[in-house]
Coordinates of C-alpha atoms in Angstrom, one line a residue:
Chain A
M1 CA 23.6 104.3 150.0
K2 CA 27.2 103.2 149.2
L3 CA 29.5 101.6 151.7
G4 CA 33.3 101.3 151.1
I5 CA 35.4 98.9 153.1
L6 CA 39.2 98.9 153.2
L7 CA 40.9 95.7 154.5
T8 CA 44.6 95.6 155.1
T9 CA 45.1 92.7 157.5
S10 CA 45.5 89.0 156.9
P11 CA 42.8 86.4 157.9
E12 CA 44.6 86.1 161.3
H13 CA 42.7 89.2 162.4
Q14 CA 39.1 89.3 163.4
N15 CA 38.9 92.2 160.9
S16 CA 38.0 89.7 158.2
T17 CA 35.0 88.4 160.1
T18 CA 33.9 91.9 161.1
A19 CA 34.2 93.2 157.6
L20 CA 32.2 90.2 156.2
C21 CA 29.4 90.7 158.8
V22 CA 29.1 94.4 158.2
G23 CA 29.3 93.9 154.4
R24 CA 26.6 91.2 154.5
A25 CA 24.3 93.3 156.7
A26 CA 24.7 96.3 154.4
L27 CA 23.8 94.3 151.4
E28 CA 20.7 92.8 153.2
L29 CA 19.6 96.4 154.0
G30 CA 19.8 97.3 150.3
H31 CA 23.1 99.2 150.2
E32 CA 25.9 98.9 147.7
V33 CA 29.2 97.5 149.1
E34 CA 32.6 97.9 147.6
L35 CA 35.8 96.4 149.2
F36 CA 39.4 97.3 148.5
L37 CA 42.0 94.8 149.8
M38 CA 45.7 95.7 150.0
D39 CA 48.8 94.7 151.9
D40 CA 48.3 91.5 153.9
G41 CA 44.5 92.0 153.2
V42 CA 44.9 90.4 149.8
Y43 CA 45.7 87.0 151.6
N44 CA 42.0 87.0 152.4
V45 CA 41.1 85.9 148.9
L46 CA 44.0 83.5 148.4
D47 CA 41.9 80.5 147.5
S48 CA 42.4 77.0 149.0
R49 CA 40.2 74.2 150.2
D50 CA 40.9 75.2 153.9
N51 CA 40.7 78.9 153.6
L52 CA 37.2 79.4 155.0
V53 CA 37.7 83.2 154.9
A54 CA 38.3 83.2 151.2
G55 CA 35.1 81.2 150.7
A56 CA 33.2 83.7 152.8
F57 CA 34.5 86.6 150.6
A58 CA 33.5 84.7 147.5
A59 CA 30.0 84.3 149.0
L60 CA 29.9 88.1 149.8
Q61 CA 30.8 88.7 146.2
A62 CA 28.0 86.4 145.0
Q63 CA 25.7 88.4 147.2
G64 CA 26.5 91.6 145.2
A65 CA 29.7 93.1 146.8
A66 CA 32.5 94.2 144.5
I67 CA 36.0 93.2 145.6
T68 CA 39.1 95.0 144.2
L69 CA 42.7 94.1 145.1
C70 CA 45.8 96.3 145.0
G71 CA 47.6 94.4 142.3
S72 CA 51.0 95.7 143.2
T73 CA 50.7 94.2 146.8
C74 CA 49.6 90.9 145.3
D75 CA 52.7 90.3 143.2
P76 CA 55.3 90.1 146.1
R77 CA 52.8 88.0 148.1
G78 CA 52.3 85.4 145.4
V79 CA 48.6 86.1 145.1
T80 CA 47.8 85.7 141.4
K81 CA 44.7 85.6 139.2
E82 CA 45.1 81.8 139.3
S83 CA 45.4 81.5 143.1
A84 CA 42.8 84.1 144.1
V85 CA 39.0 83.7 144.4
A86 CA 37.4 84.0 140.9
G87 CA 35.8 87.4 140.1
V88 CA 37.9 89.7 142.3
V89 CA 39.4 92.6 140.3
F90 CA 43.2 93.1 140.2
G91 CA 43.2 96.9 140.4
S92 CA 45.4 99.7 141.7
Q93 CA 45.5 102.6 144.1
Y94 CA 43.5 104.5 141.4
D95 CA 40.5 102.2 142.2
H96 CA 41.1 102.7 146.0
A97 CA 40.9 106.5 145.5
Q98 CA 37.7 106.1 143.4
I99 CA 36.0 103.8 145.9
L100 CA 36.9 106.2 148.8
H101 CA 35.4 109.1 146.7
R102 CA 32.2 107.5 145.5
T103 CA 31.1 105.8 148.7
D104 CA 29.0 107.5 151.3
R105 CA 30.9 105.9 154.3
F106 CA 34.3 104.3 154.3
L107 CA 35.2 101.8 157.0
V108 CA 38.8 101.0 157.6
F109 CA 39.9 97.6 158.8
G110 CA 43.7 97.9 159.5
Chain B
M1 CA 32.1 117.3 145.4
K2 CA 35.7 117.5 146.7
K3 CA 36.3 115.4 149.7
Q4 CA 38.6 116.3 152.5
V5 CA 40.5 113.1 153.4
T6 CA 43.0 112.6 156.2
M7 CA 45.3 109.6 156.3
L8 CA 46.6 108.8 159.8
V9 CA 50.1 107.3 159.8
R10 CA 50.3 105.7 163.3
H11 CA 53.0 103.1 162.9
G12 CA 56.8 103.4 162.9
P13 CA 58.4 103.9 159.5
L14 CA 60.3 100.6 159.1
N15 CA 59.1 97.9 161.4
T16 CA 56.3 97.1 158.9
V17 CA 55.3 98.4 155.5
R18 CA 52.3 100.2 157.0
A19 CA 53.7 103.7 157.2
A20 CA 55.0 103.5 153.6
E21 CA 51.7 101.9 152.4
A22 CA 49.6 104.6 154.2
L23 CA 51.6 107.3 152.4
R24 CA 51.4 105.5 149.0
A25 CA 47.6 105.2 149.4
A26 CA 47.5 108.9 150.4
V27 CA 49.2 109.8 147.1
G28 CA 46.7 107.5 145.4
Y29 CA 43.8 109.5 147.0
T30 CA 44.9 112.6 145.0
L31 CA 43.7 110.7 141.8
A32 CA 40.1 111.5 142.8
P33 CA 38.8 115.0 143.5
Q34 CA 40.1 115.0 147.1
R35 CA 42.1 117.3 149.3
V36 CA 44.5 114.9 151.1
T37 CA 46.4 115.4 154.3
A38 CA 48.7 112.8 155.7
L39 CA 48.9 113.1 159.5
L40 CA 51.9 111.5 161.2
I41 CA 51.1 110.7 164.8
G42 CA 52.5 108.5 167.6
T43 CA 55.4 106.5 166.4
G44 CA 54.2 107.4 162.9
V45 CA 56.0 110.8 163.2
C46 CA 59.2 108.9 162.7
A47 CA 58.1 108.3 159.1
G48 CA 58.8 112.0 158.6
A49 CA 62.3 111.8 159.9
A50 CA 65.0 113.4 157.6
G51 CA 67.4 110.9 156.3
L52 CA 65.3 107.7 156.4
R53 CA 67.0 105.0 154.3
P54 CA 64.5 102.1 154.3
E55 CA 66.4 100.2 151.6
L56 CA 69.0 99.4 154.2
V57 CA 66.6 97.1 156.0
G58 CA 64.6 95.9 152.9
Q59 CA 61.6 98.1 153.5
P60 CA 59.9 100.3 150.9
E61 CA 60.5 104.0 150.3
V62 CA 58.7 106.6 152.4
A63 CA 60.2 110.0 151.5
K64 CA 59.1 109.8 147.8
H65 CA 55.5 109.7 148.8
I66 CA 55.9 112.7 151.2
E67 CA 57.5 114.7 148.5
T68 CA 54.9 113.7 145.9
L69 CA 52.0 114.8 148.2
K70 CA 53.7 118.2 148.8
L71 CA 54.5 118.6 145.1
L72 CA 50.8 118.0 144.2
G73 CA 49.7 120.7 146.7
H74 CA 48.6 118.4 149.5
R75 CA 49.9 118.4 153.1
V76 CA 52.0 116.2 155.3
V77 CA 51.7 117.2 158.9
A78 CA 53.2 115.8 162.1
D79 CA 51.7 115.9 165.6
R80 CA 54.0 118.1 167.7
P81 CA 53.4 116.3 171.1
S82 CA 54.3 112.9 169.4
H83 CA 57.4 114.4 167.9
E84 CA 58.5 115.9 171.2
A85 CA 57.9 112.6 173.0
L86 CA 60.2 110.9 170.5
G87 CA 63.1 113.3 171.0
A88 CA 62.2 116.1 168.5
F89 CA 64.5 114.7 165.7
P90 CA 65.0 116.6 162.4
L91 CA 62.1 116.3 160.1
H92 CA 61.9 116.1 156.3
S93 CA 61.5 119.6 154.9
A94 CA 58.1 118.7 153.4
V95 CA 56.6 117.9 156.8
E96 CA 54.9 120.6 158.8
L97 CA 54.8 120.4 162.6
V98 CA 51.3 121.2 164.0
D99 CA 50.0 121.5 167.5
R100 CA 47.5 119.0 168.9
A101 CA 44.7 121.6 168.7
E102 CA 45.2 121.8 164.9
V103 CA 45.3 118.0 164.7
L104 CA 41.9 117.8 166.4
K105 CA 40.5 120.6 164.1
L106 CA 41.8 118.8 161.0
L107 CA 40.2 115.5 162.1
G108 CA 36.9 117.2 162.8
E109 CA 36.8 118.9 159.4
S110 CA 37.7 115.7 157.4
D111 CA 35.0 114.0 155.4
V112 CA 36.9 110.8 155.7
V113 CA 39.6 109.8 158.2
V114 CA 41.6 106.7 157.3
P115 CA 43.6 105.3 160.4
Y116 CA 46.3 103.1 159.0
Chain C
M1 CA 27.6 117.3 162.8
K2 CA 27.1 113.7 163.9
Y3 CA 30.3 111.7 164.5
L4 CA 30.6 108.0 165.1
H5 CA 33.9 106.5 166.4
I6 CA 34.4 102.8 166.1
I7 CA 37.1 101.4 168.4
K8 CA 38.6 97.9 168.4
D9 CA 41.5 98.2 170.7
P10 CA 40.9 98.3 174.5
A11 CA 44.1 100.3 174.9
E12 CA 43.1 103.0 172.4
T13 CA 43.4 106.5 174.0
F14 CA 43.7 109.0 171.1
A15 CA 40.3 108.1 169.5
W16 CA 38.6 108.7 172.8
Q17 CA 40.3 112.1 173.0
V18 CA 39.1 113.0 169.6
A19 CA 35.5 111.9 170.3
E20 CA 35.3 113.7 173.6
G21 CA 36.8 116.8 172.1
Q22 CA 34.1 116.8 169.4
A23 CA 31.3 116.3 171.9
H24 CA 32.8 119.2 173.9
G25 CA 32.7 121.3 170.8
G26 CA 28.9 120.8 170.6
H27 CA 28.7 117.9 168.1
E28 CA 26.6 114.8 168.5
V29 CA 29.1 112.0 169.1
A30 CA 28.7 108.2 169.7
V31 CA 31.2 105.4 170.2
L32 CA 30.8 101.9 168.9
L33 CA 33.0 99.2 170.5
W34 CA 33.7 96.1 168.6
Q35 CA 36.2 93.2 168.5
D36 CA 38.5 93.4 171.6
G37 CA 37.3 97.0 171.9
V38 CA 34.3 95.7 173.9
L39 CA 36.9 95.0 176.7
S40 CA 37.5 98.7 177.2
T41 CA 36.9 99.9 180.7
R42 CA 37.2 103.6 179.8
A43 CA 34.7 105.8 181.7
S44 CA 32.9 108.1 179.3
A45 CA 29.7 110.2 179.1
L46 CA 29.3 109.5 175.4
P47 CA 26.6 107.1 174.1
L48 CA 28.3 103.7 173.9
Y49 CA 27.3 100.8 171.6
A50 CA 28.9 97.4 171.3
T51 CA 28.4 94.5 168.9
A52 CA 26.5 91.8 170.7
T53 CA 28.5 88.9 169.2
D54 CA 31.7 90.5 170.4
L55 CA 30.4 90.9 173.9
E56 CA 29.1 87.3 173.9
A57 CA 32.3 85.9 172.4
R58 CA 34.2 87.5 175.2
G59 CA 31.8 86.6 178.0
I60 CA 31.0 90.2 178.8
P61 CA 27.6 91.4 180.0
A62 CA 26.4 94.4 178.0
G63 CA 26.1 96.5 181.2
R64 CA 26.7 100.2 180.4
V65 CA 26.8 99.7 176.6
K66 CA 23.9 99.2 174.2
A67 CA 24.4 95.9 172.4
V68 CA 23.7 96.0 168.7
D69 CA 23.7 93.5 165.8
Y70 CA 25.4 94.1 162.4
R71 CA 22.3 95.5 160.8
E72 CA 22.1 98.1 163.6
V73 CA 25.8 98.8 163.1
V74 CA 25.1 99.6 159.4
E75 CA 22.2 101.8 160.5
L76 CA 24.5 103.7 163.0
V77 CA 27.1 104.1 160.2
F78 CA 24.6 105.7 157.9
Q79 CA 22.9 107.8 160.6
H80 CA 26.2 109.5 161.4
D81 CA 27.7 112.1 159.0
R82 CA 31.2 111.1 159.6
V83 CA 32.5 107.7 160.8
T84 CA 36.0 106.8 161.8
C85 CA 37.0 103.2 162.2
W86 CA 40.0 103.3 164.5
Chain D
M1 CA 73.3 85.2 185.4
K2 CA 73.8 87.3 182.2
Y3 CA 70.5 88.5 180.6
L4 CA 70.1 90.2 177.2
H5 CA 66.8 91.9 176.3
I6 CA 66.2 92.7 172.6
I7 CA 63.6 95.4 172.1
K8 CA 62.0 96.3 168.7
D9 CA 59.2 98.6 169.8
P10 CA 60.0 102.2 171.0
A11 CA 56.8 102.1 173.1
E12 CA 57.9 99.0 175.0
T13 CA 57.7 99.5 178.8
F14 CA 57.4 96.0 180.4
A15 CA 60.6 94.6 178.9
W16 CA 62.5 97.6 180.4
Q17 CA 60.9 96.9 183.8
V18 CA 62.0 93.3 183.6
A19 CA 65.6 94.2 182.6
E20 CA 66.0 96.9 185.2
G21 CA 64.6 94.6 187.9
Q22 CA 67.1 91.9 187.0
A23 CA 70.0 94.4 187.1
H24 CA 68.7 95.6 190.5
G25 CA 68.8 92.0 191.6
G26 CA 72.5 91.9 190.9
H27 CA 72.5 90.3 187.5
E28 CA 74.5 91.4 184.5
V29 CA 71.9 92.9 182.1
A30 CA 72.2 94.5 178.6
V31 CA 69.6 95.8 176.2
L32 CA 69.9 95.5 172.4
L33 CA 67.7 97.8 170.4
W34 CA 66.8 96.9 166.8
Q35 CA 64.2 97.7 164.2
D36 CA 62.1 100.7 165.3
G37 CA 63.4 100.0 168.9
V38 CA 66.4 102.2 168.0
L39 CA 63.9 105.1 168.2
S40 CA 63.5 104.5 171.9
T41 CA 64.3 107.6 174.0
R42 CA 64.1 105.7 177.3
A43 CA 66.7 106.8 179.9
S44 CA 68.5 103.8 181.3
A45 CA 71.7 103.0 183.1
L46 CA 72.0 99.6 181.4
P47 CA 74.5 99.0 178.6
L48 CA 72.7 99.7 175.4
Y49 CA 73.5 98.2 172.0
A50 CA 71.7 99.0 168.7
T51 CA 72.0 97.4 165.2
A52 CA 74.0 99.8 163.0
T53 CA 71.8 99.3 159.9
D54 CA 68.7 100.1 161.9
L55 CA 70.2 103.3 163.1
E56 CA 71.4 104.3 159.7
A57 CA 68.1 103.3 158.0
R58 CA 66.3 105.7 160.4
G59 CA 68.8 108.5 160.2
I60 CA 69.7 108.3 163.9
P61 CA 73.3 108.9 165.2
A62 CA 74.5 106.2 167.6
G63 CA 74.9 108.6 170.4
R64 CA 74.4 106.9 173.7
V65 CA 74.2 103.4 172.3
K66 CA 76.9 101.1 171.0
A67 CA 76.3 100.3 167.3
V68 CA 76.8 96.7 166.3
D69 CA 76.6 94.6 163.2
Y70 CA 74.8 91.3 162.9
R71 CA 77.9 89.2 163.7
E72 CA 78.2 91.2 166.9
V73 CA 74.5 90.6 167.6
V74 CA 75.1 86.8 167.3
E75 CA 78.1 87.1 169.7
L76 CA 76.0 89.1 172.2
V77 CA 73.3 86.4 172.0
F78 CA 75.7 83.6 172.8
Q79 CA 77.6 85.6 175.4
H80 CA 74.5 86.1 177.5
D81 CA 72.9 83.1 179.3
R82 CA 69.4 84.1 178.7
V83 CA 68.1 86.1 175.8
T84 CA 64.6 87.5 175.4
C85 CA 63.5 88.9 172.0
W86 CA 60.5 91.2 172.9
Chain E
M1 CA 68.1 68.7 180.8
K2 CA 64.6 70.0 181.6
K3 CA 64.1 73.5 180.4
Q4 CA 61.8 76.1 182.1
V5 CA 59.9 77.8 179.3
T6 CA 57.5 80.8 179.7
M7 CA 55.1 81.7 177.0
L8 CA 54.0 85.3 177.2
V9 CA 50.4 85.9 175.9
R10 CA 50.3 89.6 175.4
H11 CA 47.5 90.1 172.9
G12 CA 43.7 90.2 173.3
P13 CA 42.0 86.9 172.9
L14 CA 40.0 87.3 169.8
N15 CA 41.2 90.3 167.7
T16 CA 43.8 88.1 166.2
V17 CA 44.7 84.4 166.4
R18 CA 47.9 85.3 168.4
A19 CA 46.6 84.5 171.9
A20 CA 45.1 81.1 170.8
E21 CA 48.3 80.3 168.8
A22 CA 50.6 81.2 171.7
L23 CA 48.6 78.8 173.9
R24 CA 48.6 76.1 171.2
A25 CA 52.4 76.4 171.0
A26 CA 52.7 76.3 174.8
V27 CA 50.8 73.0 174.8
G28 CA 53.2 71.8 172.0
Y29 CA 56.2 72.8 174.2
T30 CA 55.2 70.1 176.7
L31 CA 56.1 67.5 174.0
A32 CA 59.8 68.0 174.9
P33 CA 61.3 67.7 178.4
Q34 CA 60.1 71.2 179.4
R35 CA 58.3 72.8 182.3
V36 CA 55.9 75.2 180.6
T37 CA 54.2 78.3 182.1
A38 CA 51.8 80.4 180.0
L39 CA 51.8 83.9 181.4
L40 CA 48.8 86.1 180.4
I41 CA 49.8 89.8 180.6
G42 CA 48.4 93.1 179.4
T43 CA 45.4 92.6 177.2
G44 CA 46.5 89.0 177.1
V45 CA 44.8 88.4 180.5
C46 CA 41.5 88.5 178.6
A47 CA 42.5 85.2 177.0
G48 CA 41.9 83.7 180.5
A49 CA 38.3 85.1 180.8
A50 CA 35.7 82.6 181.9
G51 CA 33.1 82.1 179.2
L52 CA 35.1 83.0 176.0
R53 CA 33.2 81.8 172.9
P54 CA 35.7 82.5 170.0
E55 CA 33.6 80.5 167.6
L56 CA 31.0 83.3 167.6
V57 CA 33.5 85.6 165.8
G58 CA 35.2 82.9 163.7
Q59 CA 38.3 82.7 165.9
P60 CA 40.1 79.6 167.2
E61 CA 39.5 78.0 170.6
V62 CA 41.5 79.3 173.6
A63 CA 40.1 77.5 176.7
K64 CA 40.9 74.0 175.4
H65 CA 44.7 74.8 175.5
I66 CA 44.5 76.4 179.0
E67 CA 42.8 73.2 180.2
T68 CA 45.3 70.9 178.5
L69 CA 48.2 72.7 180.1
K70 CA 46.7 72.4 183.5
L71 CA 45.8 68.8 182.9
L72 CA 49.4 68.0 182.0
G73 CA 50.6 69.6 185.2
H74 CA 51.9 72.9 183.7
R75 CA 50.7 76.3 184.7
V76 CA 48.6 79.1 183.3
V77 CA 49.1 82.3 185.3
A78 CA 47.6 85.8 184.9
D79 CA 49.4 89.1 185.9
R80 CA 47.3 90.6 188.6
P81 CA 47.9 94.3 187.8
S82 CA 46.8 93.7 184.1
H83 CA 43.7 91.9 185.3
E84 CA 42.8 94.7 187.7
A85 CA 43.3 97.4 185.0
L86 CA 40.9 95.5 182.8
G87 CA 38.1 95.4 185.4
A88 CA 39.0 92.2 187.3
F89 CA 36.5 90.0 185.3
P90 CA 35.9 86.3 186.2
L91 CA 38.8 84.0 185.1
H92 CA 38.8 80.5 183.9
S93 CA 39.2 78.1 186.8
A94 CA 42.5 76.8 185.5
V95 CA 44.1 80.3 185.5
E96 CA 46.0 81.4 188.7
L97 CA 46.3 85.1 189.4
V98 CA 49.8 86.1 190.5
D99 CA 51.4 89.3 191.7
R100 CA 53.8 91.3 189.6
A101 CA 56.7 90.3 191.8
E102 CA 56.0 86.6 191.1
V103 CA 55.8 87.4 187.3
L104 CA 59.2 89.0 187.5
K105 CA 60.6 86.1 189.4
L106 CA 59.1 83.6 186.9
L107 CA 60.7 85.5 184.0
G108 CA 64.1 85.6 185.7
E109 CA 64.0 81.9 186.3
S110 CA 63.0 80.9 182.8
D111 CA 65.5 79.3 180.5
V112 CA 63.5 80.6 177.6
V113 CA 60.9 83.3 177.4
V114 CA 58.7 83.4 174.3
P115 CA 56.9 86.7 173.9
Y116 CA 54.0 86.1 171.5
Chain F
M1 CA 76.3 76.5 169.2
K2 CA 72.7 76.1 168.1
L3 CA 70.4 79.1 167.3
G4 CA 66.7 78.7 167.1
I5 CA 64.5 81.3 165.4
L6 CA 60.7 81.5 165.6
L7 CA 59.0 83.7 162.9
T8 CA 55.3 84.4 163.2
T9 CA 54.8 87.5 161.1
S10 CA 54.3 88.0 157.3
P11 CA 56.9 89.6 155.0
E12 CA 55.2 93.0 155.7
H13 CA 57.3 93.1 158.9
Q14 CA 61.0 93.9 159.2
N15 CA 61.2 90.7 161.3
S16 CA 61.8 88.8 158.0
T17 CA 64.9 90.9 157.2
T18 CA 66.2 90.9 160.7
A19 CA 65.7 87.1 161.1
L20 CA 67.5 86.6 157.8
C21 CA 70.4 88.9 158.8
V22 CA 70.9 87.2 162.2
G23 CA 70.6 83.7 160.7
R24 CA 73.1 84.5 158.0
A25 CA 75.6 86.0 160.5
A26 CA 75.2 82.9 162.8
L27 CA 75.9 80.5 159.9
E28 CA 79.0 82.6 158.9
L29 CA 80.2 82.3 162.5
G30 CA 79.9 78.5 162.4
H31 CA 76.7 78.1 164.4
E32 CA 73.8 75.8 163.5
V33 CA 70.5 77.6 162.6
E34 CA 67.0 76.2 162.8
L35 CA 63.9 78.2 161.9
F36 CA 60.3 77.5 162.7
L37 CA 57.6 79.4 160.9
M38 CA 54.0 79.5 161.9
D39 CA 50.9 81.7 161.5
D40 CA 51.5 84.5 159.0
G41 CA 55.2 83.6 159.2
V42 CA 54.6 80.8 156.7
Y43 CA 53.8 83.4 154.0
N44 CA 57.6 84.2 154.0
V45 CA 58.2 81.0 152.0
L46 CA 55.3 81.3 149.6
D47 CA 57.2 81.2 146.4
S48 CA 56.7 83.6 143.6
R49 CA 58.8 85.5 141.1
D50 CA 58.3 88.7 143.0
N51 CA 58.6 87.5 146.6
L52 CA 62.2 88.5 147.3
V53 CA 61.8 87.5 150.9
A54 CA 61.0 83.9 149.8
G55 CA 64.1 83.9 147.7
A56 CA 66.2 85.1 150.6
F57 CA 64.9 82.3 152.8
A58 CA 65.7 79.8 150.1
A59 CA 69.3 81.2 150.0
L60 CA 69.6 80.9 153.8
Q61 CA 68.5 77.3 153.5
A62 CA 71.1 76.7 150.8
Q63 CA 73.7 78.2 153.2
G64 CA 72.8 75.5 155.8
A65 CA 69.8 76.6 157.8
A66 CA 66.9 74.2 158.4
I67 CA 63.4 75.6 157.9
T68 CA 60.3 73.9 159.3
L69 CA 56.7 75.2 158.9
C70 CA 53.7 74.5 161.1
G71 CA 51.7 72.5 158.6
S72 CA 48.4 73.2 160.2
T73 CA 48.9 77.0 159.8
C74 CA 49.8 76.5 156.2
D75 CA 46.6 74.8 155.2
P76 CA 44.1 77.6 155.8
R77 CA 46.6 80.1 154.3
G78 CA 46.8 78.2 151.0
V79 CA 50.6 77.6 151.5
T80 CA 51.2 74.1 150.0
K81 CA 54.2 71.9 149.2
E82 CA 53.7 73.1 145.6
S83 CA 53.5 76.8 146.4
A84 CA 56.3 76.9 149.0
V85 CA 60.0 77.2 148.6
A86 CA 61.5 73.8 147.9
G87 CA 63.2 72.0 150.8
V88 CA 61.2 73.5 153.6
V89 CA 59.7 70.9 155.9
F90 CA 56.0 70.8 156.6
G91 CA 56.1 69.9 160.3
S92 CA 54.1 70.4 163.4
Q93 CA 54.2 71.9 166.9
Y94 CA 56.2 68.8 167.9
D95 CA 59.0 70.1 165.8
H96 CA 58.6 73.6 167.3
A97 CA 59.0 72.0 170.8
Q98 CA 62.1 70.0 169.8
I99 CA 63.8 73.1 168.2
L100 CA 63.1 75.1 171.3
H101 CA 64.5 72.3 173.4
R102 CA 67.7 71.5 171.4
T103 CA 68.9 75.0 170.6
D104 CA 71.1 77.0 172.9
R105 CA 69.4 80.3 172.3
F106 CA 65.9 80.9 170.9
L107 CA 65.0 84.2 169.2
V108 CA 61.4 85.1 168.7
F109 CA 60.2 87.3 165.9
G110 CA 56.5 88.0 166.5

């Protein structure tokens, strides 16, 4: 089955950990996992030595999850292709709509 | 398969970008085969107020998204009890007031509910 | 129809109303509490689940709720037709 | 003692309780509404102020509140001995 | 002049970092000539629960700050009505339960109140 | 008189605009203004071409306001001396305590 995850809050919120735990468990059980990050959610993949959350999202990606960001919410927040975790896709609300549509369940972390 | 999607706008219109972003995402949802309803509830009903001018406080547009949803044949509805609790102010003409019973029916019939 | 409502705010009221309304309408409805949602003291006849780590992190005994791990969360999510993450 | 309470959430209740308790205790108390706080419909006998741009941005007539600009906000802040920004 | 400062902890302990951060800032406030009280209120009283283990959900420590405040001779108090509404769970030994009347008195006497 | 401002929310929140407007008005009226940014508040000074809020804080600083960040909340968020608006001070909770103590009024934006 396909699981969609929307994350709109910064790493301040436990949402990051919960989304990571659910995503990991879904992958382990053989499901596909797609995440869409927008608003302050994009800060979760702002890479830095001390951002443990960003590292955990990179690991989730390595485990098979696809991560797409809303590019237009990255620009004003200073999240760029250079400063973000490698491999995340800078997409748009079109991607958000497609993920919502093609996944069997859609979990919202806001 | 066409999905019925309901976006819940639960936050005030201008304290944060959340109401505007919820509506922007709702417009985005129409780019897939989806029937979209934006439901304004709680303080979120204020996002449907006539005469919002977010630019005065440095916040993003709201009305544009409401109008786009309507134009594309989707719905923007406001929960009547929330609206009354907040003083029953004038609403944008594209926003329909609906009773709580209809709100519950709408949520029950939605394939996906996105609380924002 | 099988509905699952996932609640993270102990002060949430509307989600409970929706869930109880659906149960009253003859649907199969369950509630999963996670994050600070496990602090909820709301009385309810619905089947209640809570994430074990969230209970443990907040020093709360499972008591009236069924403690689940994240794999069980994923199973609950796919076992229910419609899931709302409040 | 002169207290000023600044409220930004229309659902705020505790700050109003504190303000009204202080007024009841014989202090001079005023409330300034800003941001979505200007949407508050709470009935109160306290002097109420609201930021003009926040009213205008939300399409609300000043009505029962005194509209102020940011310089007047700063003056209110310094005219009151104790200011709490809720 | 010594200032009386009250930090209001209004958020649940682990959904966000806010409760932990409020308490960390309250400890910081003792670095100036200030008499500091951390007041746990609303869902914030849960930050005073005995046996919190934030590390299990990737959130920062809370109890350490409560203990430090107490050790330095400052106070951590919890609003009794909030505590009762949330089921009157066991509290950390450094947290004093106080009645609402005392909460209001404390707020009235504070030179600065910091709602967090 | 001296005005202290604490900002703990990201630029998503109107707090940023309100704090800027109050700070500007206070400076115009001849007061001193000191800001302390912590938690997601530090994202307000993450510099980027499109972060209009960061530009406005830089302008407030140029007008005479002092801006101090909680360094330990910057690290995990990837806000560094290189990525932040020039001139802001990477400080600590000690600075927060001193600002609270030496200002006549302290406004909290959380």
